[in-house]
Amino acid sequence: MNTPIEISSLTEYINQIDEITHPEKSYLYRGQEDETWRVTSSAYRRLVSSSEDLGREVDLQPYSLRYLYQIYLLEIIDEIKLRYPSTYRDLSPLECMAHLQHNRVATGLIDFTFSPLVALWFACADENINGKVIVLENDSEKIAEITTVEQLQQGLDIFFSADEGNWYLWSPTLDNQIVDTQRLIMQQSVFLFGLPEIDTEMITQEIIIRSSDKVNIKTGLEKMGISERTLFSDLLGFFERNSVTQPYNLPVDALGS
């Protein structure tokens, strides 16, 4: 990984993306609102948090961690298939996991996007802290892409092997009666999975966004059609945008003098 780059504007960010990427290569992007966060799956974070609650540390030896990780993922998929067979019966384990991820369950899938602008929006989410965008080269020698139905139907013990550390890439195209794909399409989403955490050696570049610049950058992104309304335009997004914790833009004339 190269030394992190700091940007202060949307124009500067676009220029940096142009410099660090090659037109004949494919790249993956992930925006994180806190620059100190590592790139891990939510399942891994749940396991670590649970161990801390017990006053213990997760064994970070690679084999032990991958074994615990695999057990957890197999258990949640087995349970959801057992409890809700009418919804999950015909889905592969990986499709089940995508549905759970969509509904905020801690899974082994790590969200990335093919769009650097979408990643930048997510990096600007919390305006009180520095954020960052992680850029990965989509190298077929390091990341195996799921491209056939036969691959998709494989068990989680293959994708999340306790013995082998492999990375996989999958762009889900699920039946929209099961998963609303509108959000996935708008965000150009893709899942990276296989190991609990992305090693720094895989990262092509990190781009830091200062907290003081986030408001202006998000304003610029909105002008380009990248906003909460467009990125979360599905039904779940509507629910989230209109919850009691979200502000409402009152019309000026309704506020009185």
XYZ file of N, CA and C in Angstrom:
771
model
N 0.832 -1.194 0.000
C 0.000 0.000 0.000
C 0.869 1.248 0.000
N 0.480 2.252 -0.766
C 1.200 3.509 -0.807
C 0.844 4.376 0.397
N 1.597 5.456 0.591
C 1.308 6.403 1.649
C -0.067 7.022 1.412
N -0.925 7.111 2.437
C -2.260 7.700 2.245
C -2.194 9.103 1.654
N -3.141 9.393 0.772
C -3.260 10.698 0.130
C -4.387 11.460 0.811
N -4.193 12.746 1.050
C -5.233 13.572 1.645
C -5.795 14.519 0.591
N -7.122 14.562 0.488
C -7.752 15.468 -0.481
C -8.681 16.414 0.264
N -8.996 17.557 -0.368
C -9.840 18.547 0.296
C -11.031 18.984 -0.547
N -11.159 18.428 -1.764
C -12.274 18.811 -2.631
C -12.634 17.660 -3.554
N -13.827 17.737 -4.137
C -14.275 16.719 -5.080
C -13.383 16.693 -6.311
N -13.005 17.846 -6.804
C -12.133 17.925 -7.979
C -10.787 17.273 -7.703
N -10.230 17.538 -6.535
C -8.947 16.961 -6.170
C -9.049 15.444 -6.058
N -10.164 14.967 -5.523
C -10.385 13.522 -5.400
C -10.441 12.856 -6.775
N -11.203 13.435 -7.684
C -11.325 12.869 -9.029
C -9.959 12.828 -9.712
N -9.186 13.873 -9.540
C -7.841 13.909 -10.129
C -6.950 12.819 -9.547
N -7.060 12.577 -8.243
C -6.246 11.541 -7.607
C -6.652 10.152 -8.097
N -7.954 9.924 -8.237
C -8.422 8.639 -8.766
C -7.874 8.418 -10.163
N -7.870 9.465 -10.961
C -7.346 9.377 -12.319
C -5.854 9.019 -12.319
N -5.118 9.543 -11.341
C -3.676 9.294 -11.280
C -3.336 7.887 -10.803
N -4.090 7.354 -9.842
C -3.701 6.076 -9.227
C -4.309 4.859 -9.927
N -5.252 5.081 -10.844
C -5.862 3.955 -11.547
C -5.370 3.880 -12.984
N -5.472 2.675 -13.541
C -5.055 2.423 -14.918
C -6.294 2.081 -15.747
N -6.466 2.662 -16.915
C -7.690 2.461 -17.699
C -7.951 1.016 -18.115
N -6.923 0.182 -18.146
C -7.104 -1.205 -18.571
C -7.266 -2.156 -17.386
N -7.341 -1.613 -16.181
C -7.508 -2.443 -14.991
C -8.830 -2.106 -14.308
N -9.317 -3.054 -13.506
C -10.555 -2.871 -12.757
C -10.215 -2.595 -11.287
N -11.027 -1.752 -10.657
C -10.757 -1.380 -9.269
C -12.038 -1.467 -8.432
N -11.842 -1.700 -7.162
C -12.922 -1.731 -6.189
C -12.692 -0.606 -5.192
N -13.801 -0.011 -4.714
C -13.705 1.133 -3.804
C -14.600 0.901 -2.589
N -14.113 1.357 -1.443
C -14.910 1.285 -0.220
C -14.712 2.575 0.571
N -15.822 3.233 0.920
C -15.748 4.444 1.722
C -16.048 4.143 3.176
N -15.201 4.628 4.077
C -15.407 4.442 5.509
C -15.388 5.808 6.183
N -16.398 6.074 6.984
C -16.546 7.410 7.572
C -15.470 7.738 8.587
N -14.779 6.720 9.105
C -13.709 6.913 10.092
C -12.403 6.379 9.514
N -11.410 7.239 9.391
C -10.148 6.830 8.772
C -9.386 5.787 9.597
N -9.724 5.635 10.872
C -8.995 4.690 11.729
C -9.510 3.265 11.603
N -10.673 3.086 10.978
C -11.247 1.749 10.873
C -10.421 0.862 9.945
N -10.281 -0.390 10.336
C -9.705 -1.385 9.437
C -10.807 -1.904 8.513
N -10.396 -2.614 7.461
C -11.382 -3.129 6.502
C -11.705 -4.571 6.881
N -12.782 -4.731 7.628
C -13.176 -6.044 8.131
C -14.649 -6.294 7.827
N -15.038 -7.547 7.900
C -16.447 -7.888 7.741
C -17.180 -7.615 9.051
N -18.499 -7.418 8.962
C -19.293 -7.185 10.164
C -19.327 -8.428 11.051
N -19.224 -9.616 10.456
C -19.182 -10.851 11.246
C -17.942 -10.878 12.134
N -16.820 -10.482 11.572
C -15.583 -10.440 12.355
C -15.707 -9.431 13.491
N -16.276 -8.260 13.204
C -16.435 -7.253 14.253
C -17.366 -7.749 15.350
N -18.378 -8.510 14.982
C -19.286 -9.060 15.988
C -18.566 -10.067 16.875
N -17.744 -10.912 16.287
C -17.001 -11.901 17.063
C -16.032 -11.215 18.031
N -15.337 -10.201 17.545
C -14.394 -9.483 18.406
C -15.130 -8.794 19.544
N -16.261 -8.135 19.231
C -17.039 -7.439 20.250
C -17.564 -8.422 21.300
N -18.014 -9.604 20.856
C -18.528 -10.609 21.789
C -17.444 -11.122 22.711
N -16.248 -11.287 22.175
C -15.140 -11.771 23.002
C -14.745 -10.725 24.037
N -14.826 -9.446 23.655
C -14.497 -8.371 24.587
C -15.528 -8.298 25.710
N -16.796 -8.574 25.382
C -17.840 -8.582 26.408
C -17.593 -9.663 27.446
N -16.951 -10.756 27.009
C -16.638 -11.853 27.925
C -15.319 -11.645 28.644
N -14.647 -10.540 28.307
C -13.355 -10.277 28.927
C -12.248 -11.129 28.362
N -12.430 -11.608 27.128
C -11.418 -12.426 26.467
C -11.075 -11.807 25.124
N -9.994 -12.284 24.538
C -9.609 -11.845 23.207
C -9.768 -12.996 22.230
N -10.276 -12.679 21.031
C -10.366 -13.695 19.990
C -8.955 -14.145 19.620
N -8.764 -15.448 19.502
C -7.467 -15.972 19.099
C -7.174 -15.508 17.677
N -6.179 -14.660 17.508
C -5.893 -14.075 16.203
C -4.936 -14.909 15.368
N -4.620 -16.109 15.834
C -3.856 -16.995 14.963
C -4.718 -17.304 13.746
N -4.172 -17.204 12.538
C -4.995 -17.308 11.319
C -5.909 -18.517 11.278
N -5.389 -19.697 11.598
C -6.231 -20.897 11.482
C -7.370 -20.850 12.487
N -7.077 -20.512 13.745
C -8.093 -20.496 14.785
C -9.186 -19.482 14.472
N -8.796 -18.310 14.001
C -9.755 -17.271 13.672
C -10.638 -17.693 12.508
N -10.055 -18.254 11.469
C -10.844 -18.667 10.303
C -11.807 -19.797 10.673
N -11.396 -20.658 11.597
C -12.274 -21.745 12.030
C -13.480 -21.179 12.775
N -13.243 -20.271 13.713
C -14.324 -19.639 14.462
C -15.233 -18.853 13.521
N -14.646 -18.172 12.581
C -15.363 -17.384 11.590
C -16.287 -18.276 10.763
N -15.764 -19.403 10.306
C -16.560 -20.329 9.504
C -17.729 -20.886 10.305
N -17.485 -21.274 11.551
C -18.540 -21.818 12.400
C -19.678 -20.815 12.564
N -19.330 -19.565 12.832
C -20.348 -18.530 13.009
C -21.206 -18.380 11.755
N -20.569 -18.285 10.586
C -21.308 -18.064 9.346
C -22.206 -19.250 9.002
N -21.709 -20.450 9.207
C -22.525 -21.638 8.949
C -23.737 -21.669 9.871
N -23.544 -21.263 11.114
C -24.642 -21.301 12.088
C -25.762 -20.325 11.723
N -25.413 -19.101 11.307
C -26.485 -18.141 11.022
C -27.260 -18.541 9.769
N -26.577 -19.133 8.784
C -27.284 -19.568 7.572
C -28.156 -20.779 7.870
N -27.650 -21.727 8.654
C -28.460 -22.887 9.033
C -29.706 -22.460 9.799
N -29.547 -21.497 10.693
C -30.689 -21.054 11.504
C -31.740 -20.349 10.657
N -31.306 -19.466 9.758
C -32.286 -18.722 8.970
C -33.032 -19.648 8.016
N -32.353 -20.646 7.471
C -33.021 -21.605 6.587
C -34.012 -22.472 7.359
N -33.664 -22.789 8.611
C -34.538 -23.622 9.442
C -35.768 -22.847 9.902
N -35.588 -21.597 10.289
C -36.680 -20.814 10.856
C -37.597 -20.209 9.786
N -37.047 -19.892 8.617
C -37.832 -19.235 7.575
C -37.650 -19.958 6.237
N -38.076 -21.211 6.167
C -37.836 -22.006 4.952
C -38.544 -21.468 3.716
N -39.713 -20.859 3.888
C -40.437 -20.383 2.706
C -39.695 -19.253 2.008
N -38.928 -18.473 2.756
C -38.170 -17.368 2.168
C -36.824 -17.822 1.642
N -36.167 -18.726 2.348
C -34.763 -19.031 2.057
C -34.523 -20.413 1.444
N -35.568 -21.194 1.298
C -35.398 -22.574 0.833
C -34.663 -22.664 -0.498
N -35.021 -21.820 -1.432
C -34.488 -21.926 -2.790
C -33.245 -21.075 -3.033
N -32.741 -20.443 -2.000
C -31.546 -19.613 -2.148
C -30.294 -20.391 -1.780
N -29.225 -20.129 -2.484
C -27.942 -20.715 -2.113
C -27.469 -20.080 -0.815
N -26.531 -20.704 -0.104
C -26.024 -20.102 1.136
C -25.499 -18.685 0.922
N -24.842 -18.447 -0.211
C -24.296 -17.124 -0.473
C -25.409 -16.105 -0.714
N -26.473 -16.505 -1.404
C -27.614 -15.621 -1.616
C -28.316 -15.317 -0.297
N -28.411 -16.328 0.570
C -28.971 -16.101 1.906
C -28.170 -15.038 2.640
N -26.860 -15.146 2.554
C -25.998 -14.203 3.252
C -26.173 -12.792 2.701
N -26.357 -12.675 1.391
C -26.564 -11.359 0.790
C -27.853 -10.733 1.298
N -28.892 -11.549 1.430
C -30.159 -11.043 1.956
C -30.000 -10.585 3.398
N -29.297 -11.379 4.198
C -29.061 -11.000 5.588
C -28.239 -9.716 5.677
N -27.235 -9.599 4.816
C -26.409 -8.385 4.785
C -27.272 -7.165 4.467
N -28.181 -7.340 3.530
C -29.080 -6.257 3.123
C -29.934 -5.787 4.292
N -30.201 -6.685 5.242
C -31.040 -6.378 6.389
C -30.237 -6.223 7.677
N -28.954 -5.831 7.513
C -28.093 -5.414 8.615
C -27.658 -6.537 9.558
N -27.725 -7.778 9.097
C -27.178 -8.885 9.881
C -25.662 -8.912 9.690
N -24.926 -9.268 10.741
C -23.463 -9.343 10.652
C -23.067 -10.587 9.857
N -22.487 -10.382 8.681
C -22.124 -11.493 7.798
C -20.650 -11.397 7.405
N -20.241 -12.336 6.564
C -18.862 -12.369 6.094
C -18.631 -11.560 4.831
N -19.649 -10.858 4.343
C -19.523 -10.077 3.118
C -19.036 -8.667 3.440
N -18.071 -8.187 2.673
C -17.565 -6.823 2.838
C -18.013 -6.018 1.627
N -18.754 -4.946 1.875
C -19.311 -4.123 0.794
C -18.234 -3.289 0.105
N -18.195 -3.394 -1.205
C -17.382 -2.514 -2.038
C -18.273 -2.000 -3.163
N -17.747 -1.088 -3.944
C -18.467 -0.560 -5.095
C -17.493 -0.378 -6.241
N -18.031 -0.415 -7.450
C -17.218 -0.124 -8.618
C -17.101 1.381 -8.858
N -17.858 2.173 -8.087
C -17.902 3.622 -8.295
C -17.075 4.360 -7.243
N -16.044 5.099 -7.647
C -15.279 5.892 -6.681
C -16.092 7.013 -6.062
N -17.101 7.519 -6.777
C -17.929 8.596 -6.234
C -18.868 8.086 -5.149
N -19.412 6.895 -5.330
C -20.252 6.289 -4.294
C -19.427 6.046 -3.036
N -18.221 5.536 -3.205
C -17.344 5.292 -2.061
C -17.046 6.595 -1.322
N -16.829 7.664 -2.069
C -16.543 8.959 -1.455
C -17.732 9.439 -0.624
N -18.948 9.232 -1.107
C -20.139 9.640 -0.347
C -20.164 8.943 1.006
N -19.901 7.648 1.026
C -19.904 6.914 2.293
C -18.774 7.389 3.213
N -17.649 7.750 2.643
C -16.525 8.242 3.447
C -16.857 9.577 4.104
N -17.826 10.299 3.552
C -18.200 11.615 4.082
C -19.392 11.548 5.031
N -19.803 10.355 5.430
C -21.037 10.197 6.207
C -21.012 10.939 7.536
N -19.959 10.786 8.312
C -19.852 11.441 9.618
C -18.980 12.682 9.452
N -19.573 13.846 9.643
C -18.864 15.102 9.390
C -17.980 15.545 10.549
N -17.895 14.728 11.610
C -17.112 15.098 12.784
C -15.740 14.424 12.841
N -15.495 13.500 11.928
C -14.221 12.779 11.932
C -13.698 12.639 10.510
N -12.410 12.423 10.382
C -11.818 12.180 9.064
C -12.280 10.831 8.533
N -12.577 10.791 7.246
C -12.955 9.531 6.610
C -11.894 9.096 5.620
N -12.135 7.965 4.951
C -11.186 7.522 3.942
C -11.868 6.643 2.910
N -11.282 6.622 1.731
C -11.677 5.716 0.653
C -10.549 4.735 0.434
N -10.899 3.448 0.404
C -9.924 2.392 0.152
C -10.058 1.959 -1.305
N -8.946 1.898 -1.997
C -8.930 1.488 -3.402
C -8.188 0.172 -3.517
N -8.834 -0.825 -4.128
C -8.202 -2.122 -4.375
C -8.174 -2.395 -5.870
N -7.085 -2.948 -6.341
C -7.079 -3.428 -7.719
C -7.796 -4.768 -7.768
N -8.729 -4.898 -8.682
C -9.476 -6.142 -8.844
C -8.631 -7.117 -9.656
N -7.650 -7.689 -8.977
C -6.658 -8.566 -9.594
C -7.161 -10.004 -9.583
N -7.377 -10.585 -10.750
C -7.910 -11.949 -10.854
C -6.975 -12.996 -10.256
N -5.701 -12.663 -10.097
C -4.763 -13.603 -9.487
C -4.918 -13.644 -7.972
N -5.544 -12.620 -7.410
C -5.741 -12.562 -5.960
C -7.198 -12.725 -5.561
N -8.104 -12.385 -6.484
C -9.535 -12.397 -6.187
C -10.257 -13.202 -7.255
N -10.939 -14.270 -6.843
C -11.684 -15.116 -7.777
C -13.124 -14.616 -7.880
N -13.564 -14.273 -9.079
C -14.919 -13.751 -9.255
C -15.918 -14.878 -9.487
N -17.072 -14.771 -8.842
C -18.150 -15.740 -9.024
C -18.889 -15.380 -10.313
N -18.806 -16.247 -11.300
C -19.375 -15.929 -12.615
C -20.353 -16.981 -13.128
N -20.505 -18.109 -12.424
C -21.412 -19.159 -12.888
C -22.361 -19.576 -11.770
N -23.485 -20.172 -12.170
C -24.456 -20.669 -11.193
C -23.833 -21.765 -10.344
N -23.008 -22.591 -10.973
C -22.360 -23.683 -10.240
C -21.464 -23.143 -9.122
N -20.737 -22.079 -9.395
C -19.908 -21.467 -8.368
C -20.761 -20.882 -7.252
N -21.860 -20.244 -7.641
C -22.735 -19.595 -6.672
C -23.356 -20.606 -5.706
N -23.594 -21.816 -6.177
C -24.260 -22.829 -5.369
C -23.329 -23.516 -4.375
N -22.054 -23.213 -4.401
C -21.114 -23.877 -3.497
C -21.415 -23.514 -2.042
N -20.992 -24.413 -1.137
C -21.237 -24.206 0.276
C -20.316 -23.166 0.878
N -20.721 -22.636 2.024
C -19.908 -21.620 2.683
C -18.584 -22.177 3.186
N -18.518 -23.488 3.382
C -17.256 -24.092 3.814
C -16.195 -23.988 2.722
N -16.626 -23.786 1.480
C -15.681 -23.562 0.375
C -15.245 -22.101 0.351
N -16.212 -21.197 0.416
C -15.902 -19.767 0.332
C -15.178 -19.251 1.575
N -15.515 -19.830 2.722
C -14.921 -19.386 3.984
C -14.144 -20.533 4.623
N -13.246 -21.089 3.855
C -12.479 -22.245 4.301
C -11.604 -21.892 5.506
N -11.578 -22.798 6.482
C -10.710 -22.601 7.644
C -9.269 -22.963 7.323
N -9.061 -23.651 6.212
C -7.719 -24.119 5.862
C -7.041 -23.254 4.806
N -7.824 -22.640 3.927
C -7.248 -21.855 2.837
C -7.751 -20.411 2.918
N -6.868 -19.475 2.666
C -7.239 -18.067 2.710
C -7.407 -17.483 1.324
N -8.618 -17.585 0.769
C -8.879 -17.085 -0.581
C -9.912 -15.969 -0.554
N -9.783 -15.038 -1.508
C -10.747 -13.960 -1.658
C -11.637 -14.222 -2.867
N -12.930 -13.860 -2.732
C -13.906 -14.026 -3.795
C -14.660 -12.711 -4.004
N -15.116 -12.530 -5.233
C -15.866 -11.327 -5.598
C -17.184 -11.754 -6.227
N -18.269 -11.094 -5.808
C -19.581 -11.455 -6.344
C -20.459 -10.220 -6.460
N -21.034 -10.030 -7.651
C -22.016 -8.983 -7.882
C -23.389 -9.633 -7.919
N -24.172 -9.535 -6.845
C -25.441 -10.279 -6.773
C -26.496 -9.735 -7.726
N -27.217 -10.635 -8.339
C -28.370 -10.295 -9.166
C -29.517 -11.184 -8.698
N -30.005 -10.909 -7.503
C -31.007 -11.761 -6.882
C -32.406 -11.451 -7.387
N -33.296 -12.424 -7.226
C -34.708 -12.251 -7.540
C -35.236 -11.086 -6.701
N -35.800 -10.080 -7.368
C -36.223 -8.907 -6.611
C -37.416 -9.166 -5.708
N -38.021 -10.357 -5.756
C -39.051 -10.706 -4.791
C -38.425 -11.083 -3.450
N -37.153 -11.408 -3.465
C -36.455 -11.791 -2.236
C -35.623 -10.626 -1.712
N -34.855 -10.013 -2.589
C -34.009 -8.885 -2.214
C -34.257 -7.747 -3.189
N -34.529 -6.564 -2.659
C -34.695 -5.391 -3.512
C -33.329 -4.998 -4.060
N -33.139 -5.181 -5.354
C -31.827 -4.936 -5.948
C -31.609 -3.482 -6.334
N -32.607 -2.631 -6.128
C -32.485 -1.230 -6.552
C -31.301 -0.549 -5.875
N -31.129 -0.790 -4.573
C -30.012 -0.184 -3.854
C -28.681 -0.710 -4.387
N -28.609 -2.007 -4.644
C -27.377 -2.596 -5.155
C -26.994 -1.982 -6.495
N -27.999 -1.757 -7.334
C -27.750 -1.186 -8.657
C -27.280 0.261 -8.538
N -27.988 1.057 -7.743
C -27.646 2.474 -7.612
C -26.262 2.664 -6.995
N -25.892 1.779 -6.075
C -24.593 1.896 -5.418
C -23.488 1.141 -6.166
N -23.845 0.467 -7.273
C -22.887 -0.351 -8.019
C -22.149 -1.291 -7.066
N -22.941 -1.949 -6.220
C -22.392 -2.750 -5.131
C -21.793 -4.063 -5.602
N -20.792 -4.486 -4.860
C -20.163 -5.786 -5.075
C -19.678 -6.274 -3.714
N -19.670 -7.584 -3.524
C -19.238 -8.154 -2.256
C -17.869 -8.814 -2.402
N -17.001 -8.522 -1.451
C -15.705 -9.181 -1.348
C -15.744 -10.027 -0.086
N -15.295 -11.266 -0.165
C -15.430 -12.152 0.996
C -14.446 -13.319 0.914
N -14.338 -14.026 2.019
C -13.452 -15.184 2.116
C -12.655 -15.176 3.399
N -12.045 -14.034 3.715
C -11.277 -13.857 4.946
C -11.948 -12.787 5.808
N -11.654 -12.763 7.106
C -12.303 -11.781 7.987
C -11.844 -10.347 7.771
N -10.613 -10.158 7.291
C -10.045 -8.821 7.209
C -9.162 -8.698 5.973
N -9.176 -7.515 5.374
C -8.350 -7.259 4.201
C -6.970 -6.803 4.643
N -5.973 -7.530 4.212
C -4.595 -7.197 4.549
C -4.186 -5.904 3.858
N -3.358 -5.117 4.537
C -2.927 -3.832 3.963
C -2.180 -4.004 2.649
N -1.563 -5.180 2.436
C -0.827 -5.415 1.198
C -1.748 -5.461 -0.013
N -3.043 -5.739 0.212
C -3.997 -5.779 -0.898
C -4.443 -4.383 -1.323
N -4.271 -3.411 -0.451
C -4.793 -2.065 -0.694
C -3.877 -1.300 -1.643
N -4.442 -0.842 -2.730
C -3.690 -0.056 -3.708
C -3.416 1.347 -3.179
N -4.455 1.965 -2.584
C -4.302 3.335 -2.095
C -5.376 3.639 -1.062
N -5.039 4.468 -0.102
C -6.011 5.040 0.829
C -6.062 6.546 0.594
N -7.280 7.081 0.532
C -7.469 8.519 0.315
C -8.208 9.080 1.526
N -7.592 10.015 2.218
C -8.149 10.581 3.445
C -8.980 11.822 3.130
N -10.161 11.910 3.757
C -11.036 13.069 3.603
C -11.160 13.739 4.967
N -10.703 14.966 5.069
C -10.773 15.683 6.338
C -12.223 15.998 6.698
N -12.509 15.960 7.988
C -13.874 16.215 8.454
C -14.375 17.592 8.023
N -13.487 18.575 8.030
C -13.878 19.947 7.691
C -14.260 20.111 6.222
N -13.895 19.144 5.381
C -14.180 19.236 3.945
C -15.383 18.393 3.523
N -15.948 17.624 4.436
C -16.975 16.660 4.057
C -18.261 17.323 3.563
N -18.678 18.406 4.189
C -19.931 19.062 3.785
C -19.844 19.564 2.350
N -18.768 20.240 2.019
C -18.607 20.765 0.662
C -18.512 19.644 -0.366
N -17.822 18.558 0.005
C -17.689 17.438 -0.927
C -19.045 16.781 -1.166
N -19.837 16.603 -0.121
C -21.156 15.995 -0.289
C -22.071 16.894 -1.121
N -21.925 18.197 -0.969
C -22.703 19.120 -1.791
C -22.361 18.940 -3.267
N -21.070 18.797 -3.539
C -20.637 18.555 -4.910
C -21.139 17.226 -5.445
N -21.150 16.200 -4.601
C -21.645 14.885 -5.019
C -23.143 14.924 -5.318
N -23.893 15.690 -4.551
C -25.333 15.808 -4.794
C -25.610 16.419 -6.168
N -24.772 17.358 -6.582
C -24.925 17.962 -7.900
C -24.680 16.940 -9.013
N -23.920 15.882 -8.675
C -23.621 14.825 -9.647
C -24.557 13.627 -9.495
N -25.613 13.794 -8.680
C -26.604 12.736 -8.528
C -26.250 11.683 -7.512
N -25.285 11.963 -6.645
C -24.898 11.015 -5.597
C -25.372 11.575 -4.267
N -26.463 11.018 -3.734
C -27.034 11.507 -2.490
C -27.704 10.364 -1.757
N -28.147 10.640 -0.541
C -28.842 9.602 0.232
C -30.100 9.140 -0.488
N -30.816 10.066 -1.105
C -32.063 9.716 -1.785
C -31.823 8.800 -2.984
N -30.734 9.005 -3.714
C -30.472 8.164 -4.887
C -29.803 6.840 -4.504
N -28.945 6.870 -3.508
C -28.219 5.655 -3.120
C -29.077 4.702 -2.301
N -30.083 5.250 -1.608
C -30.969 4.428 -0.781
C -32.409 4.624 -1.234
N -32.628 4.384 -2.511
C -33.936 4.664 -3.106
C -34.906 3.487 -3.005
N -34.502 2.413 -2.317
C -35.400 1.272 -2.153
C -36.325 1.505 -0.960
N -37.206 0.540 -0.682
C -38.195 0.689 0.381
C -37.528 0.791 1.747
N -36.498 -0.032 1.973
C -35.785 0.023 3.245
C -35.148 1.394 3.440
N -34.619 1.959 2.363
C -34.039 3.288 2.439
C -35.076 4.335 2.806
N -36.295 4.198 2.267
C -37.380 5.122 2.623
C -37.673 5.055 4.110
N -37.745 3.819 4.639
C -37.985 3.653 6.078
C -36.886 4.341 6.887
N -35.634 4.131 6.478
C -34.509 4.676 7.233
C -34.488 6.206 7.170
N -34.759 6.782 5.980
C -34.711 8.234 5.821
C -35.804 8.950 6.601
N -36.890 8.234 6.891
C -38.028 8.865 7.543
C -38.274 8.357 8.959
N -37.228 7.839 9.591
C -37.334 7.399 10.978
C -37.328 8.609 11.906
N -37.664 8.401 13.176
C -37.770 9.492 14.139
C -36.430 10.179 14.398
N -35.336 9.487 14.138
C -34.010 10.058 14.416
C -33.492 10.934 13.278
N -34.166 10.914 12.134
C -33.692 11.663 10.971
C -34.323 13.046 10.906
N -33.538 14.077 10.587
C -34.095 15.435 10.496
C -35.030 15.574 9.299
N -35.948 16.511 9.422
C -36.885 16.802 8.336
C -36.706 18.254 7.907
N -36.604 18.481 6.597
C -36.399 19.831 6.082
C -37.731 20.577 6.041
N -37.968 21.337 7.070
C -39.204 22.113 7.144
C -39.180 23.247 6.124
N -40.302 23.533 5.448
C -40.348 24.685 4.536
C -40.191 25.970 5.341
N -39.482 26.908 4.768
C -39.167 28.156 5.475
C -40.428 28.875 5.942
N -41.471 28.935 5.089
C -42.669 29.694 5.447
C -43.487 29.027 6.545
N -43.141 27.761 6.877
C -43.857 27.069 7.950
C -43.283 27.406 9.315
N -42.115 28.048 9.334
C -41.448 28.332 10.601
C -41.892 29.646 11.214
N -42.590 30.453 10.444
C -43.036 31.738 10.964
C -41.928 32.749 11.002
N -42.218 33.900 11.486
C -41.222 34.964 11.523
C -40.527 35.017 12.882
